[in-house]
PDB file of C-alpha atoms and ligand atoms in Angstrom:
ATOM      1  CA  MET A 258      10.336  26.239  -3.922  1.00 52.00           C
ATOM      2  CA  SER A 259       8.783  23.811  -6.544  1.00 71.00           C
ATOM      3  CA  ASP A 260       5.570  22.924  -7.270  1.00 85.00           C
ATOM      4  CA  GLN A 261       6.583  19.280  -7.742  1.00 97.00           C
ATOM      5  CA  ARG A 262       4.042  16.953  -5.968  1.00 98.00           C
ATOM      6  CA  VAL A 263       5.266  14.778  -3.221  1.00 98.00           C
ATOM      7  CA  ALA A 264       4.611  11.425  -2.913  1.00 98.00           C
ATOM      8  CA  VAL A 265       5.098   8.827   0.006  1.00 98.00           C
ATOM      9  CA  VAL A 266       5.125   5.503  -1.245  1.00 99.00           C
ATOM     10  CA  SER A 267       5.390   2.644   2.207  1.00 99.00           C
ATOM     11  CA  GLY A 268       7.266  -0.894   0.648  1.00 98.00           C
ATOM     12  CA  ALA A 269       8.969   0.723  -2.356  1.00 98.00           C
ATOM     13  CA  SER A 270      12.164  -1.525  -1.552  1.00 98.00           C
ATOM     14  CA  ARG A 271      10.781  -4.694  -3.701  1.00 97.00           C
ATOM     15  CA  GLY A 272       7.595  -5.801  -5.013  1.00 98.00           C
ATOM     16  CA  ILE A 273       4.546  -3.806  -5.677  1.00 98.00           C
ATOM     17  CA  GLY A 274       5.669  -1.145  -3.952  1.00 98.00           C
ATOM     18  CA  ALA A 275       9.183  -0.862  -5.552  1.00 98.00           C
ATOM     19  CA  ALA A 276       6.677  -0.830  -9.422  1.00 98.00           C
ATOM     20  CA  VAL A 277       4.759   1.932  -7.464  1.00 99.00           C
ATOM     21  CA  ALA A 278       7.402   4.067  -6.760  1.00 99.00           C
ATOM     22  CA  LYS A 279       8.869   4.080 -10.704  1.00 98.00           C
ATOM     23  CA  GLN A 280       5.976   4.862 -12.615  1.00 98.00           C
ATOM     24  CA  LEU A 281       5.245   7.859  -9.653  1.00 98.00           C
ATOM     25  CA  VAL A 282       8.498   9.169 -10.518  1.00 98.00           C
ATOM     26  CA  ASN A 283       8.072   8.431 -14.475  1.00 98.00           C
ATOM     27  CA  SER A 284       4.453  10.655 -14.057  1.00 98.00           C
ATOM     28  CA  GLY A 285       6.424  13.874 -12.364  1.00 98.00           C
ATOM     29  CA  PHE A 286       5.828  13.139  -8.773  1.00 98.00           C
ATOM     30  CA  LEU A 287       8.955  13.499  -6.302  1.00 98.00           C
ATOM     31  CA  VAL A 288       8.849  10.142  -5.160  1.00 98.00           C
ATOM     32  CA  ALA A 289       9.636   9.453  -1.340  1.00 98.00           C
ATOM     33  CA  GLY A 290      10.300   5.170  -1.179  1.00 98.00           C
ATOM     34  CA  THR A 291      10.756   3.348   2.413  1.00 98.00           C
ATOM     35  CA  ALA A 292      12.880   0.424   3.032  1.00 98.00           C
ATOM     36  CA  THR A 293      13.080  -1.187   6.640  1.00 98.00           C
ATOM     37  CA  SER A 294      17.486  -1.298   6.339  1.00 98.00           C
ATOM     38  CA  GLU A 295      19.522   1.218   5.247  1.00 98.00           C
ATOM     39  CA  ALA A 296      20.490  -0.791   2.392  1.00 98.00           C
ATOM     40  CA  GLY A 297      17.302  -1.201   1.025  1.00 98.00           C
ATOM     41  CA  ALA A 298      16.810   2.462   1.614  1.00 98.00           C
ATOM     42  CA  ALA A 299      20.388   2.934  -0.531  1.00 98.00           C
ATOM     43  CA  SER A 300      19.407   0.510  -3.358  1.00 98.00           C
ATOM     44  CA  ILE A 301      15.820   3.096  -3.775  1.00 98.00           C
ATOM     45  CA  SER A 302      17.736   6.210  -4.031  1.00 98.00           C
ATOM     46  CA  GLU A 303      20.037   4.502  -6.625  1.00 98.00           C
ATOM     47  CA  SER A 304      16.938   2.992  -8.656  1.00 98.00           C
ATOM     48  CA  LEU A 305      15.130   6.183  -8.632  1.00 98.00           C
ATOM     49  CA  GLY A 306      17.550   8.691  -9.358  1.00 97.00           C
ATOM     50  CA  ALA A 307      17.404  12.714  -9.190  1.00 97.00           C
ATOM     51  CA  ASN A 308      13.084  12.350  -8.830  1.00 97.00           C
ATOM     52  CA  GLY A 309      13.136   9.908  -6.011  1.00 98.00           C
ATOM     53  CA  SER A 310      15.316   9.219  -2.495  1.00 98.00           C
ATOM     54  CA  GLY A 311      14.872   6.412  -0.461  1.00 98.00           C
ATOM     55  CA  TYR A 312      14.772   6.103   3.569  1.00 98.00           C
ATOM     56  CA  VAL A 313      14.189   4.238   6.176  1.00 98.00           C
ATOM     57  CA  LEU A 314      11.176   3.287   8.249  1.00 98.00           C
ATOM     58  CA  ASP A 315       9.456   0.715  10.309  1.00 98.00           C
ATOM     59  CA  VAL A 316       5.838   1.205  10.190  1.00 98.00           C
ATOM     60  CA  GLY A 317       5.375  -1.018  13.216  1.00 98.00           C
ATOM     61  CA  SER A 318       6.685   1.538  15.413  1.00 98.00           C
ATOM     62  CA  SER A 319       5.572   5.222  15.761  1.00 98.00           C
ATOM     63  CA  GLU A 320       8.897   7.215  16.566  1.00 98.00           C
ATOM     64  CA  SER A 321      10.317   5.587  13.168  1.00 98.00           C
ATOM     65  CA  VAL A 322       7.631   7.008  11.016  1.00 98.00           C
ATOM     66  CA  LEU A 323       7.544  10.442  12.893  1.00 98.00           C
ATOM     67  CA  ALA A 324      11.100  10.501  12.418  1.00 98.00           C
ATOM     68  CA  PHE A 325      10.420   9.625   8.589  1.00 98.00           C
ATOM     69  CA  TYR A 326       8.270  12.472   8.304  1.00 98.00           C
ATOM     70  CA  GLN A 327      10.735  15.351  10.416  1.00 98.00           C
ATOM     71  CA  LYS A 328      13.253  13.989   7.638  1.00 98.00           C
ATOM     72  CA  LEU A 329      10.881  14.082   4.654  1.00 98.00           C
ATOM     73  CA  THR A 330       9.926  17.224   6.178  1.00 98.00           C
ATOM     74  CA  SER A 331      13.597  18.647   6.365  1.00 97.00           C
ATOM     75  CA  ASP A 332      14.678  17.164   2.819  1.00 95.00           C
ATOM     76  CA  SER A 333      11.282  18.355   0.434  1.00 93.00           C
ATOM     77  CA  ALA A 334       8.379  18.700   2.054  1.00 96.00           C
ATOM     78  CA  MET A 335       5.519  16.337   3.583  1.00 98.00           C
ATOM     79  CA  PRO A 336       3.643  14.369   1.191  1.00 98.00           C
ATOM     80  CA  ASP A 337       0.486  15.433  -1.784  1.00 98.00           C
ATOM     81  CA  VAL A 338       0.356  11.608  -2.382  1.00 99.00           C
ATOM     82  CA  LEU A 339       0.185   8.604   0.129  1.00 99.00           C
ATOM     83  CA  ILE A 340       0.608   5.136  -0.743  1.00 99.00           C
ATOM     84  CA  ASN A 341       0.138   3.042   1.878  1.00 99.00           C
ATOM     85  CA  ASN A 342       1.802  -0.593   0.664  1.00 98.00           C
ATOM     86  CA  ALA A 343       3.691  -1.601   2.847  1.00 98.00           C
ATOM     87  CA  GLY A 344       2.966  -4.939   4.707  1.00 98.00           C
ATOM     88  CA  VAL A 345       3.035  -8.443   6.022  1.00 98.00           C
ATOM     89  CA  THR A 346       1.835 -11.830   6.124  1.00 97.00           C
ATOM     90  CA  ALA A 347       2.527 -14.482   9.330  1.00 98.00           C
ATOM     91  CA  ASP A 348      -0.048 -17.536   7.385  1.00 96.00           C
ATOM     92  CA  ASN A 349      -1.212 -20.261   9.736  1.00 97.00           C
ATOM     93  CA  LEU A 350      -4.439 -22.082  10.255  1.00 98.00           C
ATOM     94  CA  LEU A 351      -6.447 -20.046  13.434  1.00 98.00           C
ATOM     95  CA  MET A 352      -6.107 -23.391  15.414  1.00 98.00           C
ATOM     96  CA  ARG A 353      -1.944 -23.097  15.549  1.00 98.00           C
ATOM     97  CA  MET A 354      -1.739 -19.429  15.236  1.00 98.00           C
ATOM     98  CA  LYS A 355       0.443 -17.921  17.807  1.00 98.00           C
ATOM     99  CA  GLU A 356      -0.477 -14.653  19.648  1.00 98.00           C
ATOM    100  CA  GLU A 357       2.612 -12.872  18.171  1.00 98.00           C
ATOM    101  CA  GLN A 358       1.230 -13.893  14.587  1.00 98.00           C
ATOM    102  CA  TRP A 359      -2.003 -11.909  14.749  1.00 99.00           C
ATOM    103  CA  GLU A 360      -0.526  -9.139  16.459  1.00 98.00           C
ATOM    104  CA  ARG A 361       2.464  -8.340  13.813  1.00 98.00           C
ATOM    105  CA  VAL A 362       0.163  -9.416  10.700  1.00 98.00           C
ATOM    106  CA  ILE A 363      -2.965  -6.888  12.709  1.00 98.00           C
ATOM    107  CA  ASP A 364      -0.146  -4.052  14.164  1.00 98.00           C
ATOM    108  CA  THR A 365       1.837  -3.635  11.067  1.00 98.00           C
ATOM    109  CA  ASN A 366      -0.769  -3.644   7.882  1.00 98.00           C
ATOM    110  CA  VAL A 367      -3.497  -1.911  10.835  1.00 99.00           C
ATOM    111  CA  ASN A 368      -1.551   0.204  12.890  1.00 98.00           C
ATOM    112  CA  GLY A 369       0.994   1.223  10.394  1.00 98.00           C
ATOM    113  CA  LEU A 370      -1.865   2.841   8.224  1.00 98.00           C
ATOM    114  CA  PHE A 371      -2.855   4.657  10.947  1.00 98.00           C
ATOM    115  CA  ARG A 372       0.412   6.019  11.876  1.00 99.00           C
ATOM    116  CA  MET A 373       1.325   6.913   8.386  1.00 99.00           C
ATOM    117  CA  THR A 374      -1.696   8.423   7.214  1.00 99.00           C
ATOM    118  CA  LYS A 375      -2.713  10.989  10.340  1.00 98.00           C
ATOM    119  CA  PRO A 376       0.935  12.820   9.816  1.00 98.00           C
ATOM    120  CA  VAL A 377       0.025  13.479   6.376  1.00 98.00           C
ATOM    121  CA  LEU A 378      -3.787  15.095   6.340  1.00 98.00           C
ATOM    122  CA  LYS A 379      -2.852  19.139   8.091  1.00 98.00           C
ATOM    123  CA  LYS A 380      -0.960  19.651   4.557  1.00 98.00           C
ATOM    124  CA  MET A 381      -3.129  17.830   2.178  1.00 98.00           C
ATOM    125  CA  LEU A 382      -6.331  19.273   4.173  1.00 98.00           C
ATOM    126  CA  LYS A 383      -4.692  23.388   3.947  1.00 98.00           C
ATOM    127  CA  THR A 384      -4.068  23.062   0.567  1.00 98.00           C
ATOM    128  CA  ARG A 385      -7.059  21.095  -0.574  1.00 98.00           C
ATOM    129  CA  TRP A 386      -5.327  18.474  -2.707  1.00 98.00           C
ATOM    130  CA  GLY A 387      -4.687  14.849  -1.586  1.00 98.00           C
ATOM    131  CA  ARG A 388      -4.487  11.939  -2.584  1.00 99.00           C
ATOM    132  CA  ILE A 389      -4.363   8.122  -0.540  1.00 99.00           C
ATOM    133  CA  VAL A 390      -4.408   4.951  -1.649  1.00 99.00           C
ATOM    134  CA  ASN A 391      -4.115   1.994   0.779  1.00 99.00           C
ATOM    135  CA  ILE A 392      -3.331  -1.252  -0.681  1.00 99.00           C
ATOM    136  CA  SER A 393      -5.918  -4.002   0.323  1.00 99.00           C
ATOM    137  CA  SER A 394      -6.041  -7.544  -0.649  1.00 98.00           C
ATOM    138  CA  VAL A 395      -8.515  -9.960  -3.495  1.00 98.00           C
ATOM    139  CA  VAL A 396      -8.679 -12.152  -0.270  1.00 97.00           C
ATOM    140  CA  ALA A 397     -10.814  -9.028   1.643  1.00 98.00           C
ATOM    141  CA  ARG A 398     -13.535 -10.278  -0.016  1.00 98.00           C
ATOM    142  CA  LEU A 399     -12.466 -14.138  -0.692  1.00 97.00           C
ATOM    143  CA  GLY A 400     -11.141 -15.009   2.638  1.00 97.00           C
ATOM    144  CA  ASN A 401      -8.211 -17.577   2.709  1.00 95.00           C
ATOM    145  CA  PRO A 402      -8.132 -20.511   4.990  1.00 96.00           C
ATOM    146  CA  GLY A 403      -4.827 -20.113   7.141  1.00 97.00           C
ATOM    147  CA  GLN A 404      -4.922 -15.793   6.575  1.00 97.00           C
ATOM    148  CA  SER A 405      -6.830 -14.700   8.927  1.00 98.00           C
ATOM    149  CA  ASN A 406      -4.865 -11.966  10.607  1.00 98.00           C
ATOM    150  CA  TYR A 407      -3.721 -11.277   7.143  1.00 98.00           C
ATOM    151  CA  VAL A 408      -7.247 -11.197   5.764  1.00 98.00           C
ATOM    152  CA  ALA A 409      -8.692  -9.270   8.602  1.00 99.00           C
ATOM    153  CA  SER A 410      -5.873  -6.850   8.107  1.00 99.00           C
ATOM    154  CA  LYS A 411      -6.561  -6.655   4.894  1.00 99.00           C
ATOM    155  CA  SER A 412     -10.962  -5.374   5.576  1.00 98.00           C
ATOM    156  CA  ALA A 413      -9.774  -3.374   8.370  1.00 99.00           C
ATOM    157  CA  ILE A 414      -8.198  -1.149   5.564  1.00 98.00           C
ATOM    158  CA  GLU A 415     -11.298  -1.576   3.552  1.00 98.00           C
ATOM    159  CA  GLY A 416     -13.315   0.121   5.504  1.00 98.00           C
ATOM    160  CA  PHE A 417     -10.514   2.227   7.338  1.00 99.00           C
ATOM    161  CA  THR A 418     -10.525   3.835   3.408  1.00 99.00           C
ATOM    162  CA  ARG A 419     -13.941   4.710   3.102  1.00 98.00           C
ATOM    163  CA  SER A 420     -14.339   6.389   6.681  1.00 98.00           C
ATOM    164  CA  LEU A 421     -11.729   8.764   6.168  1.00 99.00           C
ATOM    165  CA  ALA A 422     -12.768   8.890   2.609  1.00 99.00           C
ATOM    166  CA  ASN A 423     -16.207  10.544   4.403  1.00 98.00           C
ATOM    167  CA  GLU A 424     -14.222  12.804   6.209  1.00 98.00           C
ATOM    168  CA  ILE A 425     -11.905  14.129   3.962  1.00 98.00           C
ATOM    169  CA  ALA A 426     -13.733  14.066   0.615  1.00 98.00           C
ATOM    170  CA  SER A 427     -15.369  18.009   0.981  1.00 98.00           C
ATOM    171  CA  ARG A 428     -11.782  19.096   1.231  1.00 98.00           C
ATOM    172  CA  GLY A 429     -10.059  17.599  -2.518  1.00 98.00           C
ATOM    173  CA  VAL A 430      -8.252  14.864  -0.932  1.00 98.00           C
ATOM    174  CA  THR A 431      -9.623  11.395  -1.950  1.00 99.00           C
ATOM    175  CA  VAL A 432      -8.779   8.458  -0.167  1.00 99.00           C
ATOM    176  CA  ASN A 433      -9.050   5.229  -1.885  1.00 99.00           C
ATOM    177  CA  ALA A 434      -7.988   0.818  -2.062  1.00 99.00           C
ATOM    178  CA  ILE A 435      -7.202  -1.218  -4.697  1.00 99.00           C
ATOM    179  CA  ALA A 436      -6.878  -4.636  -4.187  1.00 98.00           C
ATOM    180  CA  PRO A 437      -4.038  -6.972  -5.605  1.00 98.00           C
ATOM    181  CA  GLY A 438      -4.974  -9.796  -6.966  1.00 98.00           C
ATOM    182  CA  PHE A 439      -2.570 -12.603  -7.961  1.00 96.00           C
ATOM    183  CA  ILE A 440       0.517 -10.482  -8.113  1.00 97.00           C
ATOM    184  CA  ASP A 441       4.164 -12.066  -8.876  1.00 95.00           C
ATOM    185  CA  THR A 442       6.709 -10.605  -6.212  1.00 95.00           C
ATOM    186  CA  ASP A 443       8.774 -11.963  -3.072  1.00 92.00           C
ATOM    187  CA  MET A 444       5.137 -12.581  -1.435  1.00 87.00           C
ATOM    188  CA  THR A 445       3.980 -15.176  -3.438  1.00 88.00           C
ATOM    189  CA  GLY A 446       7.119 -16.068  -4.660  1.00 87.00           C
ATOM    190  CA  GLU A 447       6.982 -18.255  -1.263  1.00 82.00           C
ATOM    191  CA  LEU A 448       4.386 -20.516  -2.650  1.00 85.00           C
ATOM    192  CA  THR A 449       5.145 -23.752  -4.289  1.00 89.00           C
ATOM    193  CA  GLU A 450       4.906 -24.488  -8.412  1.00 91.00           C
ATOM    194  CA  ASP A 451       1.269 -26.440  -7.836  1.00 93.00           C
ATOM    195  CA  GLN A 452       0.054 -24.053  -5.565  1.00 88.00           C
ATOM    196  CA  THR A 453       1.099 -21.713  -8.282  1.00 91.00           C
ATOM    197  CA  GLN A 454      -0.317 -23.491 -11.036  1.00 93.00           C
ATOM    198  CA  GLN A 455      -4.033 -23.886  -8.936  1.00 92.00           C
ATOM    199  CA  MET A 456      -3.958 -20.219  -8.690  1.00 90.00           C
ATOM    200  CA  LYS A 457      -3.130 -19.673 -12.020  1.00 94.00           C
ATOM    201  CA  ASP A 458      -6.299 -21.896 -13.162  1.00 95.00           C
ATOM    202  CA  ARG A 459      -8.556 -19.829 -11.058  1.00 95.00           C
ATOM    203  CA  ILE A 460      -7.444 -16.824 -12.368  1.00 97.00           C
ATOM    204  CA  PRO A 461      -9.761 -15.937 -15.891  1.00 97.00           C
ATOM    205  CA  VAL A 462      -7.046 -14.031 -17.716  1.00 97.00           C
ATOM    206  CA  GLY A 463      -4.975 -17.094 -17.494  1.00 95.00           C
ATOM    207  CA  TYR A 464      -2.091 -15.200 -15.759  1.00 95.00           C
ATOM    208  CA  ILE A 465      -0.585 -14.103 -12.422  1.00 95.00           C
ATOM    209  CA  GLY A 466      -0.305  -9.957 -12.419  1.00 97.00           C
ATOM    210  CA  SER A 467       3.033  -7.937 -12.452  1.00 98.00           C
ATOM    211  CA  THR A 468       3.334  -5.089 -10.029  1.00 98.00           C
ATOM    212  CA  ASP A 469       3.400  -2.700 -13.017  1.00 98.00           C
ATOM    213  CA  ASP A 470      -0.295  -3.780 -13.493  1.00 98.00           C
ATOM    214  CA  ILE A 471      -1.138  -2.201  -9.535  1.00 98.00           C
ATOM    215  CA  ALA A 472       1.537   0.649 -10.418  1.00 99.00           C
ATOM    216  CA  ALA A 473      -1.072   1.234 -13.672  1.00 99.00           C
ATOM    217  CA  ALA A 474      -3.604   1.104 -11.466  1.00 99.00           C
ATOM    218  CA  VAL A 475      -1.672   3.251  -8.594  1.00 99.00           C
ATOM    219  CA  VAL A 476      -1.233   6.682 -11.161  1.00 99.00           C
ATOM    220  CA  PHE A 477      -4.402   6.591 -12.290  1.00 98.00           C
ATOM    221  CA  LEU A 478      -5.715   7.089  -8.625  1.00 99.00           C
ATOM    222  CA  VAL A 479      -3.547   9.678  -8.237  1.00 98.00           C
ATOM    223  CA  SER A 480      -4.200  11.457 -11.594  1.00 98.00           C
ATOM    224  CA  ASP A 481      -6.544  14.553 -11.413  1.00 98.00           C
ATOM    225  CA  GLY A 482      -8.769  13.066 -13.148  1.00 98.00           C
ATOM    226  CA  ALA A 483      -9.297  10.483 -10.655  1.00 98.00           C
ATOM    227  CA  ARG A 484     -10.627  13.874  -8.628  1.00 98.00           C
ATOM    228  CA  TYR A 485     -14.407  12.317  -7.881  1.00 98.00           C
ATOM    229  CA  ILE A 486     -13.419   8.716  -7.520  1.00 98.00           C
ATOM    230  CA  THR A 487     -13.082   8.214  -3.551  1.00 99.00           C
ATOM    231  CA  GLY A 488     -13.945   5.752  -1.045  1.00 98.00           C
ATOM    232  CA  GLU A 489     -13.829   3.021  -3.465  1.00 98.00           C
ATOM    233  CA  THR A 490     -11.403  -0.113  -3.750  1.00 98.00           C
ATOM    234  CA  LEU A 491     -10.543  -1.025  -7.373  1.00 98.00           C
ATOM    235  CA  HIS A 492      -9.742  -4.587  -8.053  1.00 98.00           C
ATOM    236  CA  VAL A 493      -6.795  -5.728 -10.315  1.00 98.00           C
ATOM    237  CA  ASN A 494      -6.901  -9.358 -10.492  1.00 98.00           C
ATOM    238  CA  GLY A 495      -7.284 -10.615 -13.623  1.00 98.00           C
ATOM    239  CA  GLY A 496     -10.935 -11.330 -13.314  1.00 98.00           C
ATOM    240  CA  LEU A 497     -10.520 -13.769 -10.318  1.00 97.00           C
ATOM    241  CA  TYR A 498     -13.344 -11.674  -7.713  1.00 97.00           C
ATOM    242  CA  MET A 499     -15.538  -9.555  -9.674  1.00 96.00           C
ATOM    243  CA  SER A 500     -17.541  -7.535  -7.732  1.00 85.00           C
TER     244      SER A 500
HETATM  245  N1  NAP B 737       2.172 -10.038  -4.025  1.00 87.23           N
HETATM  246  C1  NAP B 737       0.825  -9.978  -4.010  1.00 87.23           C
HETATM  247  O1  NAP B 737       0.074 -10.714  -4.329  1.00 87.23           O
HETATM  248  C2  NAP B 737       0.007  -9.564  -3.364  1.00 87.23           C
HETATM  249  C3  NAP B 737      -1.866  -9.620  -3.304  1.00 87.23           C
HETATM  250  C4  NAP B 737      -2.253  -8.564  -2.619  1.00 87.23           C
HETATM  251  C5  NAP B 737      -2.203  -7.674  -2.041  1.00 87.23           C
HETATM  252  N2  NAP B 737      -0.485  -7.515  -1.748  1.00 87.23           N
HETATM  253  C6  NAP B 737      -0.388  -6.370  -0.364  1.00 87.23           C
HETATM  254  O2  NAP B 737       0.863  -5.322  -2.095  1.00 87.23           O
HETATM  255  C7  NAP B 737       1.518  -5.303  -0.561  1.00 87.23           C
HETATM  256  C8  NAP B 737       3.014  -5.210  -1.012  1.00 87.23           C
HETATM  257  O3  NAP B 737       2.939  -6.299  -1.086  1.00 87.23           O
HETATM  258  P1  NAP B 737       3.962  -7.182  -2.021  1.00 87.23           P
HETATM  259  O4  NAP B 737       3.749  -8.291  -2.906  1.00 87.23           O
HETATM  260  O5  NAP B 737       5.170  -6.208  -2.864  1.00 87.23           O
HETATM  261  O6  NAP B 737       5.310  -7.042  -0.763  1.00 87.23           O
HETATM  262  P2  NAP B 737       6.857  -7.665  -0.842  1.00 87.23           P
HETATM  263  O7  NAP B 737       7.602  -8.379  -2.143  1.00 87.23           O
HETATM  264  O8  NAP B 737       6.731  -8.617   0.569  1.00 87.23           O
HETATM  265  O9  NAP B 737       7.393  -6.480   0.220  1.00 87.23           O
HETATM  266  C9  NAP B 737       6.959  -5.825   0.976  1.00 87.23           C
HETATM  267  C10 NAP B 737       7.465  -3.990   0.924  1.00 87.23           C
HETATM  268  O10 NAP B 737       6.829  -3.653   2.035  1.00 87.23           O
HETATM  269  C11 NAP B 737       7.755  -3.318   3.550  1.00 87.23           C
HETATM  270  N3  NAP B 737       7.701  -3.679   4.728  1.00 87.23           N
HETATM  271  C12 NAP B 737       8.080  -4.855   5.242  1.00 87.23           C
HETATM  272  N4  NAP B 737       7.865  -4.661   6.886  1.00 87.23           N
HETATM  273  C13 NAP B 737       7.836  -3.476   7.045  1.00 87.23           C
HETATM  274  C14 NAP B 737       8.087  -2.773   8.139  1.00 87.23           C
HETATM  275  N5  NAP B 737       7.233  -3.285   9.228  1.00 87.23           N
HETATM  276  N6  NAP B 737       7.253  -1.284   7.784  1.00 87.23           N
HETATM  277  C15 NAP B 737       7.595  -0.572   6.768  1.00 87.23           C
HETATM  278  N7  NAP B 737       7.860  -1.655   5.724  1.00 87.23           N
HETATM  279  C16 NAP B 737       7.270  -2.445   5.382  1.00 87.23           C
HETATM  280  C17 NAP B 737       9.375  -4.055   2.827  1.00 87.23           C
HETATM  281  O11 NAP B 737      10.677  -3.893   2.994  1.00 87.23           O
HETATM  282  P3  NAP B 737      11.688  -4.411   3.024  1.00 87.23           P
HETATM  283  O12 NAP B 737      12.542  -4.882   1.727  1.00 87.23           O
HETATM  284  O13 NAP B 737      12.441  -3.580   3.626  1.00 87.23           O
HETATM  285  O14 NAP B 737      11.934  -5.951   3.834  1.00 87.23           O
HETATM  286  C18 NAP B 737       9.064  -4.106   0.850  1.00 87.23           C
HETATM  287  O15 NAP B 737       9.302  -3.309   0.710  1.00 87.23           O
HETATM  288  C19 NAP B 737       0.749  -5.579   0.793  1.00 87.23           C
HETATM  289  O16 NAP B 737       0.687  -5.080   1.222  1.00 87.23           O
HETATM  290  C20 NAP B 737       0.324  -6.666   0.706  1.00 87.23           C
HETATM  291  O17 NAP B 737      -0.420  -7.264   1.703  1.00 87.23           O
HETATM  292  C21 NAP B 737       0.311  -8.571  -2.358  1.00 87.23           C
END
């Protein structure tokens, strides 16, 4: 059996997840990247080459998560590294927010984290090595009008990270969060030019981050060299927020 480490990246079809999956392949991992559609999964397989494959996964469905891990186990193995990256927004001022918008964001971003993480623990604890990285957001610290659902979900992710890190630290498994600032992806592409310029003006380095800026931080946190970092939230935001 190969001793190549297996990494799962949820939401690897676009944006931050796609860059993370590529950099993990380049760092020697066998990567399973996920998309919500067959077409997305096929394009992940194509872009990652021999050391990566695309899978269909909806983190909002327990059945889908179970089917994904079953397929992964028969194709290769359960992961040594899990990157919980899949996330959605459904913005609205709270006065106008529909319960459906609240529930969709909490279910995908928070319940999805539970569904994806619990099944990977057994192998990591048994092998006494594992890395879990959860993608939060700078808005968990800053707050953001119109995003109370999303900000609540990202704050929950950071609390989950600290609790789980405490539970399993003694078994060689680290659990950390990365809080990206303003990164150029489809998610931020929905903003107007004016909104984008206003955001740029607030970032001390003077430019919007790239998906590779976040992927580089992920590669560091999953490395052997990062074994003494756990329960932490790493801010990657060009100085927009300094903790
Ligand atoms: N962009 C930013 O500035 C920024 C800043 C802070 C934090 N973040 C966080 O970084 C992560 C990635 O953001 P992004 O900007 O790269 O997003 P994106 O470009 O909108 O991509 C989202 C990814 O998540 C997948 N996804 C959506 N719903 C899913 C579900 N129910 N189950 C499984 N996968 C699902 C999408 O798959 P499909 O392609 O199949 O739809 C896609 O691969 C998110 O957690 C986001 O909150 C982003």
